[in-house]
CSV table of C-alpha atoms in Angstrom, one decimal:
chain,number,residue,atom,x,y,z
A,1,MET,CA,-1.8,-18.1,-5.8
A,2,THR,CA,2.1,-18.4,-6.4
A,3,TRP,CA,4.7,-16.5,-5.2
A,4,LEU,CA,6.4,-15.1,-8.3
A,5,ARG,CA,2.3,-15.3,-9.6
A,6,VAL,CA,1.4,-12.7,-6.9
A,7,VAL,CA,4.8,-10.5,-8.0
A,8,LEU,CA,3.6,-11.5,-11.1
A,9,LEU,CA,-0.2,-9.5,-11.0
A,10,LEU,CA,1.0,-6.7,-8.4
A,11,CYS,CA,4.7,-5.7,-11.8
A,12,VAL,CA,0.7,-5.4,-14.6
A,13,LYS,CA,-0.6,-2.9,-11.1
A,14,GLU,CA,1.8,-1.0,-11.3
A,15,ALA,CA,2.1,-1.2,-14.9
A,16,ARG,CA,-0.9,-0.5,-15.6
A,17,VAL,CA,-1.3,2.6,-12.9
A,18,GLU,CA,1.9,4.3,-14.2
A,19,LEU,CA,0.9,4.5,-17.5
A,20,ARG,CA,-2.6,6.3,-16.1
A,21,GLY,CA,-1.4,8.7,-14.5
A,22,ARG,CA,2.0,8.5,-16.7
A,23,GLU,CA,3.7,11.4,-13.8
A,24,PHE,CA,6.5,9.1,-13.2
A,25,ALA,CA,7.4,9.1,-16.8
A,26,THR,CA,7.0,12.5,-17.8
A,27,LEU,CA,8.5,13.3,-15.1
A,28,LEU,CA,11.4,11.6,-15.3
A,29,LEU,CA,12.0,12.4,-19.0
A,30,CYS,CA,11.2,15.9,-18.9
A,31,ASN,CA,14.3,16.0,-15.8
A,32,SER,CA,16.2,13.8,-17.9
A,33,ILE,CA,16.4,16.0,-20.9
A,34,ILE,CA,16.6,19.7,-18.3
A,35,ILE,CA,19.1,18.5,-16.7
A,36,ALA,CA,20.7,17.3,-20.1
A,37,VAL,CA,20.5,20.4,-22.0
A,38,LEU,CA,22.1,22.3,-18.7
A,39,VAL,CA,24.6,20.3,-18.7
A,40,GLY,CA,25.0,19.6,-22.8
A,41,ALA,CA,25.2,23.9,-23.3
A,42,GLY,CA,28.0,23.8,-20.3
A,43,VAL,CA,30.0,22.1,-21.4
A,44,SER,CA,29.5,21.5,-25.4
A,45,SER,CA,31.4,20.6,-27.4
A,46,ALA,CA,32.0,23.5,-29.8
A,47,VAL,CA,34.0,24.8,-27.3
A,48,LEU,CA,35.6,21.8,-25.5
A,49,ASP,CA,37.6,19.3,-27.8
A,50,GLY,CA,36.5,17.0,-29.0
A,51,ARG,CA,39.0,14.4,-26.9
A,52,VAL,CA,37.9,16.6,-23.5
A,53,THR,CA,34.7,15.9,-24.8
A,54,ALA,CA,34.8,12.3,-25.1
A,55,ARG,CA,36.8,12.1,-21.8
A,56,VAL,CA,34.2,14.2,-19.2
A,57,PHE,CA,31.2,11.5,-21.8
A,58,PRO,CA,31.1,9.2,-19.1
A,59,MET,CA,30.5,11.5,-15.9
A,60,LEU,CA,27.8,13.9,-17.2
A,61,LEU,CA,26.2,10.9,-18.7
A,62,TRP,CA,25.9,9.0,-15.4
A,63,LEU,CA,25.5,12.2,-12.9
A,64,VAL,CA,22.8,13.8,-14.9
A,65,PHE,CA,20.7,9.8,-15.0
A,66,LEU,CA,21.6,9.2,-11.3
A,67,LEU,CA,20.5,13.1,-10.5
A,68,SER,CA,17.6,12.3,-12.7
A,69,ALA,CA,16.8,9.4,-11.2
A,70,THR,CA,17.0,10.4,-8.0
A,71,THR,CA,14.4,14.1,-8.1
A,72,SER,CA,12.2,11.8,-9.6
A,73,VAL,CA,11.2,8.5,-7.9
A,74,ALA,CA,9.6,10.4,-5.3
A,75,ARG,CA,6.1,11.1,-8.0
A,76,SER,CA,6.6,6.9,-8.6
A,77,SER,CA,5.0,5.7,-4.4
A,78,GLU,CA,2.1,9.4,-4.8
A,79,SER,CA,-0.7,6.6,-6.5
A,80,GLU,CA,0.3,4.1,-2.8
A,81,LEU,CA,-0.3,6.7,-1.1
A,82,GLU,CA,-3.2,8.8,-2.8
A,83,GLY,CA,-5.4,5.1,-1.9
A,84,ARG,CA,-3.6,3.8,0.6
A,85,GLY,CA,-3.1,0.5,-2.1
A,86,PHE,CA,-0.3,-0.5,-0.4
A,87,GLU,CA,-3.0,-0.9,3.6
A,88,GLY,CA,-5.1,-2.9,1.6
A,89,LEU,CA,-2.1,-5.0,-0.1
A,90,LEU,CA,-0.7,-6.4,3.1
A,91,LEU,CA,-4.2,-7.1,4.6
A,92,ALA,CA,-5.1,-9.7,1.7
A,93,GLY,CA,-1.5,-11.5,2.8
A,94,VAL,CA,0.5,-9.7,-0.1
A,95,THR,CA,4.4,-9.6,1.8
A,96,GLY,CA,5.9,-6.4,1.8
A,97,SER,CA,9.1,-8.3,-0.1
A,98,GLN,CA,6.5,-9.2,-3.5
A,99,MET,CA,5.3,-5.1,-3.6
A,100,TYR,CA,8.9,-4.7,-3.3
A,101,LEU,CA,10.0,-6.7,-6.2
A,102,ALA,CA,7.7,-5.6,-8.6
A,103,LYS,CA,7.8,-2.1,-8.2
A,104,VAL,CA,11.7,-2.4,-8.3
A,105,ILE,CA,10.8,-4.5,-11.8
A,106,VAL,CA,8.9,-1.3,-12.9
A,107,THR,CA,11.1,1.1,-11.7
A,108,ALA,CA,13.4,-0.1,-13.1
A,109,THR,CA,12.2,-0.7,-16.8
A,110,LEU,CA,11.8,3.1,-16.5
A,111,PHE,CA,14.8,3.7,-15.2
A,112,CYS,CA,16.3,1.6,-18.6
A,113,LEU,CA,14.0,3.2,-21.5
A,114,ASN,CA,15.6,6.6,-19.9
A,115,PHE,CA,18.8,5.6,-19.8
A,116,TRP,CA,18.7,4.7,-23.0
A,117,VAL,CA,17.2,8.5,-23.7
A,118,LEU,CA,19.7,9.8,-22.8
A,119,CYS,CA,22.8,8.3,-24.3
A,120,ALA,CA,20.9,9.4,-27.1
A,121,LEU,CA,20.4,12.4,-26.8
A,122,LEU,CA,23.2,13.4,-24.1
A,123,ALA,CA,26.3,11.4,-27.1
A,124,ALA,CA,24.3,14.2,-29.7
A,125,ALA,CA,24.8,17.3,-27.5
A,126,LEU,CA,28.1,16.6,-27.5
A,127,ASP,CA,29.5,15.2,-31.0
A,128,GLN,CA,30.3,11.1,-29.4
A,129,ASN,CA,29.6,8.4,-31.8
A,130,LEU,CA,28.6,5.3,-29.7
A,131,SER,CA,26.7,3.2,-32.5
A,132,SER,CA,30.1,0.7,-31.8
A,133,VAL,CA,29.5,0.3,-27.9
A,134,TRP,CA,25.5,1.0,-27.9
A,135,SER,CA,24.9,-2.8,-27.0
A,136,GLN,CA,27.1,-2.4,-24.5
A,137,LEU,CA,26.4,0.7,-22.7
A,138,ALA,CA,22.8,-0.7,-22.7
A,139,VAL,CA,23.3,-3.7,-21.4
A,140,LEU,CA,25.1,-1.3,-18.5
A,141,GLY,CA,22.0,1.2,-18.6
A,142,ALA,CA,19.8,-1.7,-17.7
A,143,LEU,CA,22.5,-3.7,-14.5
A,144,ALA,CA,22.7,0.0,-13.4
A,145,SER,CA,18.7,0.9,-13.7
A,146,CYS,CA,18.8,-2.4,-11.1
A,147,ALA,CA,21.1,-1.7,-8.5
A,148,LEU,CA,19.3,2.0,-8.9
A,149,ALA,CA,16.1,1.3,-8.8
A,150,ALA,CA,16.8,-1.8,-5.7
A,151,LEU,CA,17.6,1.6,-3.4
A,152,VAL,CA,16.1,4.5,-4.5
A,153,THR,CA,12.2,1.9,-4.6
A,154,LEU,CA,14.0,1.4,-0.6
A,155,LEU,CA,14.1,4.6,0.0
A,156,ALA,CA,11.0,6.3,-0.7
A,157,GLY,CA,8.6,3.9,1.4
A,158,ILE,CA,11.5,4.7,4.2
A,159,ALA,CA,10.6,8.4,3.2
A,160,GLY,CA,7.0,7.4,2.9
A,161,THR,CA,4.4,9.7,4.7
A,162,SER,CA,7.1,12.8,5.3
A,163,ARG,CA,6.0,15.8,2.8
A,164,LEU,CA,10.3,15.6,2.5
A,165,ARG,CA,10.7,12.8,0.3
A,166,GLY,CA,11.4,14.7,-2.7
A,167,VAL,CA,14.2,16.3,-1.4
A,168,LEU,CA,15.1,13.6,1.3
A,169,ILE,CA,15.6,10.8,-1.7
A,170,PRO,CA,18.0,12.6,-3.7
A,171,ILE,CA,19.9,13.5,-0.2
A,172,LEU,CA,19.8,9.3,1.3
A,173,SER,CA,20.4,7.8,-2.4
A,174,LEU,CA,23.9,10.5,-3.7
A,175,PRO,CA,26.1,9.1,-0.5
A,176,LEU,CA,24.3,5.4,-1.0
A,177,LEU,CA,25.5,5.5,-5.4
A,178,PHE,CA,28.5,6.0,-4.5
A,179,PRO,CA,29.3,2.6,-6.3
A,180,VAL,CA,27.1,2.3,-9.0
A,181,PHE,CA,27.6,5.8,-10.3
A,182,PHE,CA,31.9,5.2,-10.0
A,183,ALA,CA,31.1,1.7,-11.9
A,184,GLY,CA,29.2,3.1,-14.6
A,185,VAL,CA,31.6,6.1,-14.8
A,186,GLU,CA,34.4,3.7,-15.2
A,187,MET,CA,32.9,1.1,-17.4
A,188,THR,CA,31.7,3.7,-19.5
A,189,SER,CA,35.0,5.6,-20.3
A,190,ASP,CA,36.3,2.4,-21.3
A,191,LEU,CA,33.6,1.6,-23.7
A,192,VAL,CA,33.6,5.3,-25.4
A,193,THR,CA,37.7,5.0,-24.9
A,194,LEU,CA,38.5,1.2,-25.8
A,195,GLY,CA,35.7,0.1,-27.6
A,196,GLY,CA,35.2,-2.9,-25.0
A,197,LEU,CA,36.1,-3.2,-21.1
A,198,ARG,CA,38.8,-3.6,-20.4
A,199,GLN,CA,39.3,-7.3,-19.0
A,200,GLY,CA,39.5,-8.2,-15.3
A,201,SER,CA,37.9,-5.1,-14.6
A,202,VAL,CA,36.6,-4.9,-11.5
A,203,TRP,CA,33.2,-2.8,-11.9
A,204,PRO,CA,30.8,-4.9,-13.1
A,205,VAL,CA,31.9,-7.1,-10.1
A,206,ILE,CA,31.4,-3.4,-8.2
A,207,LEU,CA,28.1,-3.0,-10.2
A,208,VAL,CA,26.5,-6.5,-9.5
A,209,ALA,CA,27.1,-6.5,-5.8
A,210,ALA,CA,26.1,-3.4,-5.2
A,211,GLY,CA,22.8,-3.7,-7.1
A,212,SER,CA,22.5,-7.2,-5.2
A,213,LEU,CA,22.7,-6.0,-1.2
A,214,TYR,CA,20.7,-3.3,-2.0
A,215,GLY,CA,18.3,-5.2,-3.3
A,216,LEU,CA,18.5,-7.8,-0.3
A,217,VAL,CA,18.2,-4.8,2.3
A,218,GLY,CA,15.0,-4.0,0.7
A,219,VAL,CA,13.5,-7.2,0.0
A,220,ASN,CA,14.0,-7.1,4.1
A,221,LEU,CA,13.4,-3.5,4.9
A,222,PHE,CA,10.4,-2.9,2.9
A,223,GLU,CA,7.8,-4.0,4.5
A,224,SER,CA,9.3,-2.9,7.9
A,225,ALA,CA,9.3,0.5,6.3
A,226,ILE,CA,5.9,0.5,4.7
A,227,ARG,CA,4.3,0.1,7.5
A,228,ASP,CA,3.6,2.7,10.1
B,1,MET,CA,-39.3,-29.1,12.3
B,2,ARG,CA,-36.7,-30.8,9.5
B,3,ASP,CA,-34.5,-33.2,10.9
B,4,GLN,CA,-32.0,-31.6,8.7
B,5,GLU,CA,-33.2,-27.9,10.6
B,6,ARG,CA,-32.5,-29.8,14.2
B,7,SER,CA,-29.3,-30.6,13.6
B,8,VAL,CA,-27.6,-26.8,12.7
B,9,VAL,CA,-29.6,-25.9,15.7
B,10,ARG,CA,-27.6,-28.5,18.1
B,11,GLU,CA,-24.6,-27.3,16.5
B,12,VAL,CA,-25.9,-23.5,17.0
B,13,ASP,CA,-26.5,-24.1,20.7
B,14,ARG,CA,-22.7,-26.3,20.6
B,15,HIS,CA,-20.9,-23.5,19.7
B,16,GLU,CA,-19.0,-22.0,22.6
B,17,PRO,CA,-17.7,-18.6,20.7
B,18,VAL,CA,-14.1,-18.7,20.6
B,19,ALA,CA,-11.4,-14.7,20.9
B,20,MET,CA,-10.5,-13.4,17.1
B,21,ILE,CA,-9.1,-11.4,18.6
B,22,THR,CA,-7.1,-10.1,21.8
B,23,ALA,CA,-5.3,-6.5,22.8
B,24,CYS,CA,-3.4,-6.9,26.0
B,25,ASP,CA,-2.3,-3.5,27.5
B,26,LEU,CA,-2.1,-1.3,24.2
B,27,SER,CA,-0.7,2.2,24.9
B,28,LYS,CA,-0.4,4.4,22.2
B,29,SER,CA,1.0,7.6,22.1
B,30,PHE,CA,1.5,10.6,19.5
B,31,GLY,CA,3.9,12.5,21.0
B,32,ALA,CA,2.8,14.0,23.8
B,33,VAL,CA,-0.5,12.6,23.2
B,34,ARG,CA,-1.3,9.5,24.8
B,35,VAL,CA,-4.1,8.6,22.3
B,36,LEU,CA,-3.9,4.6,24.1
B,37,ARG,CA,-3.4,3.6,27.6
B,38,ARG,CA,-2.9,0.3,28.4
B,39,LEU,CA,-6.0,-1.1,27.4
B,40,SER,CA,-7.3,-4.4,27.3
B,41,LEU,CA,-9.9,-6.0,25.4
B,42,SER,CA,-11.3,-9.2,23.5
B,43,PHE,CA,-13.5,-9.2,19.9
B,44,GLN,CA,-15.7,-13.6,20.3
B,45,ASP,CA,-16.6,-14.8,16.9
B,46,GLY,CA,-20.6,-14.4,15.9
B,47,GLU,CA,-19.9,-10.1,17.7
B,48,VAL,CA,-21.2,-7.6,15.7
B,49,VAL,CA,-19.2,-4.8,17.7
B,50,LEU,CA,-19.6,-0.8,17.4
B,51,LEU,CA,-16.6,0.6,19.0
B,52,LEU,CA,-18.3,4.5,20.3
B,53,GLY,CA,-16.0,7.4,21.6
B,54,ALA,CA,-15.3,10.9,21.6
B,55,ASN,CA,-12.7,12.4,18.7
B,56,GLY,CA,-9.2,11.6,19.4
B,57,ALA,CA,-11.0,8.8,22.4
B,58,GLY,CA,-8.1,5.6,20.5
B,59,LYS,CA,-11.2,3.7,18.1
B,60,SER,CA,-9.4,4.4,14.9
B,61,THR,CA,-6.3,4.0,16.5
B,62,LEU,CA,-6.8,0.5,18.4
B,63,LEU,CA,-8.5,-1.0,14.6
B,64,ARG,CA,-5.1,0.3,13.3
B,65,ILE,CA,-3.2,-1.6,15.4
B,66,ILE,CA,-5.8,-4.6,15.0
B,67,ALA,CA,-5.4,-4.6,11.5
B,68,GLY,CA,-1.6,-4.4,12.3
B,69,LEU,CA,-0.6,-2.1,10.1
B,70,SER,CA,0.2,0.2,13.4
B,71,ARG,CA,2.8,-0.4,16.0
B,72,PRO,CA,2.0,-0.4,19.9
B,73,ASP,CA,4.4,1.0,21.9
B,74,SER,CA,3.8,-1.9,24.8
B,75,GLY,CA,1.7,-4.4,24.6
B,76,SER,CA,0.3,-7.1,22.1
B,77,VAL,CA,-2.3,-8.3,19.8
B,78,CYS,CA,-2.6,-12.3,19.1
B,79,GLY,CA,-6.0,-13.3,16.9
B,80,GLY,CA,-6.9,-16.2,16.7
B,81,ALA,CA,-5.8,-18.8,14.8
B,82,HIS,CA,-6.4,-19.1,10.9
B,83,SER,CA,-7.6,-15.1,11.6
B,84,SER,CA,-7.1,-12.7,8.4
B,85,VAL,CA,-7.6,-9.3,8.8
B,86,GLY,CA,-10.1,-6.9,6.7
B,87,PHE,CA,-10.1,-2.7,6.9
B,88,PHE,CA,-12.4,-0.5,6.4
B,89,SER,CA,-10.6,3.5,6.8
B,90,HIS,CA,-11.9,6.4,5.4
B,91,HIS,CA,-8.0,6.0,3.0
B,92,LEU,CA,-9.8,3.4,0.9
B,93,SER,CA,-7.1,1.2,0.8
B,94,MET,CA,-7.8,1.1,-3.2
B,95,TYR,CA,-6.4,2.2,-6.4
B,96,ALA,CA,-7.2,5.7,-7.3
B,97,ARG,CA,-6.0,5.0,-10.8
B,98,LEU,CA,-7.2,1.6,-11.4
B,99,THR,CA,-11.1,1.0,-12.5
B,100,VAL,CA,-13.5,-0.8,-9.7
B,101,ARG,CA,-13.5,-4.3,-10.8
B,102,GLU,CA,-9.3,-4.2,-11.6
B,103,ASN,CA,-8.6,-3.4,-8.0
B,104,LEU,CA,-12.1,-6.3,-6.4
B,105,ASP,CA,-10.5,-8.5,-9.0
B,106,LEU,CA,-6.9,-7.4,-8.4
B,107,PHE,CA,-7.8,-8.0,-3.7
B,108,CYS,CA,-9.6,-10.9,-4.8
B,109,ARG,CA,-6.8,-13.1,-6.5
B,110,VAL,CA,-3.5,-12.0,-4.1
B,111,ALA,CA,-6.5,-13.2,-1.8
B,112,GLY,CA,-7.0,-16.7,-3.0
B,113,SER,CA,-10.1,-15.7,-3.0
B,114,ASP,CA,-12.6,-17.2,-5.8
B,115,GLN,CA,-13.3,-14.5,-8.6
B,116,ALA,CA,-17.2,-15.3,-8.4
B,117,GLU,CA,-17.3,-13.6,-5.4
B,118,LEU,CA,-16.1,-10.7,-7.6
B,119,ALA,CA,-19.4,-10.5,-10.0
B,120,ARG,CA,-20.9,-10.9,-6.2
B,121,ALA,CA,-19.3,-8.0,-3.6
B,122,LEU,CA,-20.4,-6.1,-8.0
B,123,GLU,CA,-23.8,-6.7,-7.7
B,124,LEU,CA,-24.4,-7.1,-4.1
B,125,TRP,CA,-22.8,-3.6,-3.6
B,126,ASP,CA,-24.7,-1.9,-6.3
B,127,LEU,CA,-20.8,-1.2,-8.3
B,128,THR,CA,-21.8,-2.7,-11.6
B,129,ASP,CA,-22.7,0.2,-13.7
B,130,CYS,CA,-19.6,1.9,-12.5
B,131,ALA,CA,-17.5,-1.6,-12.6
B,132,ALA,CA,-15.5,0.2,-15.6
B,133,LYS,CA,-15.2,3.6,-14.0
B,134,GLN,CA,-11.4,4.9,-12.6
B,135,VAL,CA,-12.3,5.4,-8.3
B,136,HIS,CA,-10.8,8.6,-8.7
B,137,GLU,CA,-13.7,9.3,-10.9
B,138,LEU,CA,-16.1,7.9,-8.6
B,139,SER,CA,-18.6,10.1,-5.6
B,140,LYS,CA,-17.0,9.6,-1.9
B,141,GLY,CA,-19.8,7.9,-1.7
B,142,THR,CA,-19.3,5.2,-4.1
B,143,GLN,CA,-16.0,4.5,-3.8
B,144,ALA,CA,-16.4,3.7,0.4
B,145,ARG,CA,-19.1,1.4,-1.1
B,146,ALA,CA,-16.7,-0.4,-3.2
B,147,SER,CA,-13.8,-0.9,-0.3
B,148,LEU,CA,-16.5,-2.2,1.7
B,149,ALA,CA,-17.0,-4.2,-1.2
B,150,ARG,CA,-13.1,-5.3,-1.2
B,151,VAL,CA,-13.5,-5.8,2.5
B,152,PHE,CA,-16.3,-8.0,2.5
B,153,MET,CA,-15.6,-9.7,-0.8
B,154,THR,CA,-11.8,-11.8,0.6
B,155,ARG,CA,-13.8,-13.3,4.2
B,156,PRO,CA,-12.5,-12.0,6.6
B,157,SER,CA,-12.7,-13.8,9.9
B,158,VAL,CA,-12.0,-9.6,11.6
B,159,VAL,CA,-13.5,-6.9,10.3
B,160,LEU,CA,-12.7,-4.1,10.8
B,161,LEU,CA,-14.9,-1.0,10.3
B,162,ASP,CA,-13.7,2.8,10.8
B,163,GLU,CA,-16.6,4.9,10.6
B,164,PRO,CA,-18.0,3.4,7.4
B,165,THR,CA,-21.4,5.2,6.8
B,166,SER,CA,-19.7,8.9,7.6
B,167,ASN,CA,-20.7,8.5,3.0
B,168,LEU,CA,-22.4,6.8,2.9
B,169,ASP,CA,-26.2,7.3,1.6
B,170,ASN,CA,-29.3,5.3,3.2
B,171,LYS,CA,-29.7,2.7,0.7
B,172,SER,CA,-25.7,2.2,1.4
B,173,VAL,CA,-25.8,1.8,4.9
B,174,ASP,CA,-29.2,-0.5,4.2
B,175,ILE,CA,-26.6,-2.8,1.8
B,176,LEU,CA,-23.9,-2.9,4.6
B,177,GLY,CA,-26.3,-3.4,7.5
B,178,ARG,CA,-27.2,-7.0,5.0
B,179,ALA,CA,-23.6,-7.2,5.0
B,180,LEU,CA,-23.3,-7.5,8.7
B,181,ARG,CA,-26.1,-9.0,10.4
B,182,GLU,CA,-24.7,-12.4,7.4
B,183,PRO,CA,-24.8,-14.6,10.1
B,184,SER,CA,-21.1,-16.3,10.5
B,185,GLN,CA,-19.8,-18.1,13.4
B,186,ARG,CA,-16.4,-17.4,11.9
B,187,ARG,CA,-16.4,-13.9,12.3
B,188,CYS,CA,-16.1,-10.7,14.6
B,189,VAL,CA,-16.7,-7.4,13.8
B,190,VAL,CA,-15.9,-4.6,14.6
B,191,VAL,CA,-17.6,-0.8,13.7
B,192,ALA,CA,-16.1,2.5,14.9
B,193,THR,CA,-18.4,5.0,14.7
B,194,HIS,CA,-20.1,8.1,15.8
B,195,ASP,CA,-23.9,7.1,13.6
B,196,ILE,CA,-25.2,5.2,16.5
B,197,HIS,CA,-28.2,5.6,15.6
B,198,ARG,CA,-28.1,3.8,12.7
B,199,LEU,CA,-26.5,0.9,13.1
B,200,ARG,CA,-27.6,-0.4,17.1
B,201,ASP,CA,-30.0,-2.4,15.8
B,202,VAL,CA,-26.7,-4.6,13.3
B,203,ALA,CA,-24.7,-4.4,17.3
B,204,THR,CA,-24.4,-6.9,19.6
B,205,ARG,CA,-21.8,-5.3,22.1
B,206,VAL,CA,-21.3,-2.3,22.8
B,207,VAL,CA,-17.3,-0.7,24.2
B,208,VAL,CA,-17.3,2.9,25.2
B,209,LEU,CA,-13.8,4.1,24.8
B,210,GLU,CA,-12.0,7.7,26.2
B,211,ARG,CA,-9.5,8.7,26.5
B,212,GLY,CA,-8.0,5.3,25.7
B,213,VAL,CA,-9.6,2.4,27.9
B,214,VAL,CA,-12.8,1.6,28.1
B,215,ALA,CA,-15.6,3.1,30.0
B,216,ALA,CA,-17.6,1.2,29.1
B,217,ASP,CA,-19.0,-2.3,27.5
B,218,SER,CA,-22.4,-3.9,28.2
B,219,GLY,CA,-20.9,-7.4,27.7
B,220,LEU,CA,-20.4,-10.5,25.1
B,221,SER,CA,-23.6,-11.0,23.5
B,222,ALA,CA,-25.5,-9.1,25.1
B,223,ALA,CA,-29.3,-8.3,25.5
B,224,ARG,CA,-30.9,-5.8,23.8
B,225,PRO,CA,-31.6,-4.2,26.5
B,226,GLN,CA,-28.2,-3.5,28.4
B,227,ILE,CA,-27.0,-2.4,24.7
B,228,SER,CA,-30.4,0.4,24.1
B,229,ALA,CA,-28.4,1.2,28.2
B,230,VAL,CA,-24.8,1.9,27.4
B,231,ILE,CA,-26.1,3.2,24.3
B,232,ASP,CA,-28.5,6.0,25.7
B,233,GLN,CA,-25.4,6.2,28.5
B,234,TYR,CA,-23.0,7.3,26.1
B,235,LEU,CA,-25.9,9.5,24.4
B,236,GLU,CA,-26.1,11.0,27.9
B,237,SER,CA,-23.0,11.5,28.5
B,238,ASN,CA,-21.7,13.5,24.9
B,239,ARG,CA,-25.4,15.8,25.7
């Protein structure tokens, strides 16, 4: 069986396990909605000037997105710890890199869907019209989701069996996610205020570079992280 | 005796035991507790080894290190050429939200085994009726049977079983006994257990661990009286 076919098989397994339990997706969505509602209530367009709201919208969007994702991701490793299925896979010849890639693909998909829901939710709460930049924002969300998933999947593996993994993952990941956060905020600001990215903007490069770096480290270190 | 049978017998006679797994000077501590103390052991093909010892003697730790799921503090484990490892423990190493069939299918595919093995494993381990059930819905005994099916299905050259009978009824222990007796020159089986009485008949060697070192070893391919002597001595000392 080829290397990529194994990754594909593991993706199907990850998706199937998540669909049966719906624990991670539900927690992710609930956390997003709760944080978005709290932030939306605090920074309501009713009390802020429209221009100010447009300026703070990108920051709020990315803050809510990263917070909800990092506080929920510990749940995604529960299925592995429950029966220690990953040990069976390692013994069957699956490499840590294959497991890591499959997890990143499924987690990134969920993050991406969550990002789109959040965009719609916060845009409605803060009275922002995103229809003209929706497709570009969707691509930005997909790229950032891949970078975020690449980092938090590795950290979830490192935090592994620790009882504090729910706290450890946000603490460890948030400082490392600054490039993603700033790139996301800057590019969203450009999209909202200018209707497109600034010419010669370095932020897309920073976002892709950060994601690639997280991915490269994850592919190489994940197996060491999950072995006892 | 027919010619074909004679040639098989000659083949068996000519077969020299090959070391499948050799553990050299293994040490492992958890905090201040030293679980393994420079332990050295070698397991040959064709062996069914009973690994005995009181709680905390280091049986499970030794099996996890041999399986490559845990790292020793010092020492090394050398596997025979092309040796694949199957490992059973109370963790099951399966996905609770997948059905028995989905689990076995996944492990069968990633290990590159023949799909016919999957159907054979379901039948052999009496899992056909619960193949469509998710693992978390099953009783502990059925879960253990499913996990044992996972281990034996891919025909690994080294089979490590940590307390395989702890949740099994007598019928399931019989199935396990048949799987262990299945003649295979290119396989060694190591069973860590407290359930000596139900498994002593299948053993070809007995090793007793005590505080992380080998306290007794009946030797390679020991005769039945030697095995019984080691077991009786162990039972006597643990009374």
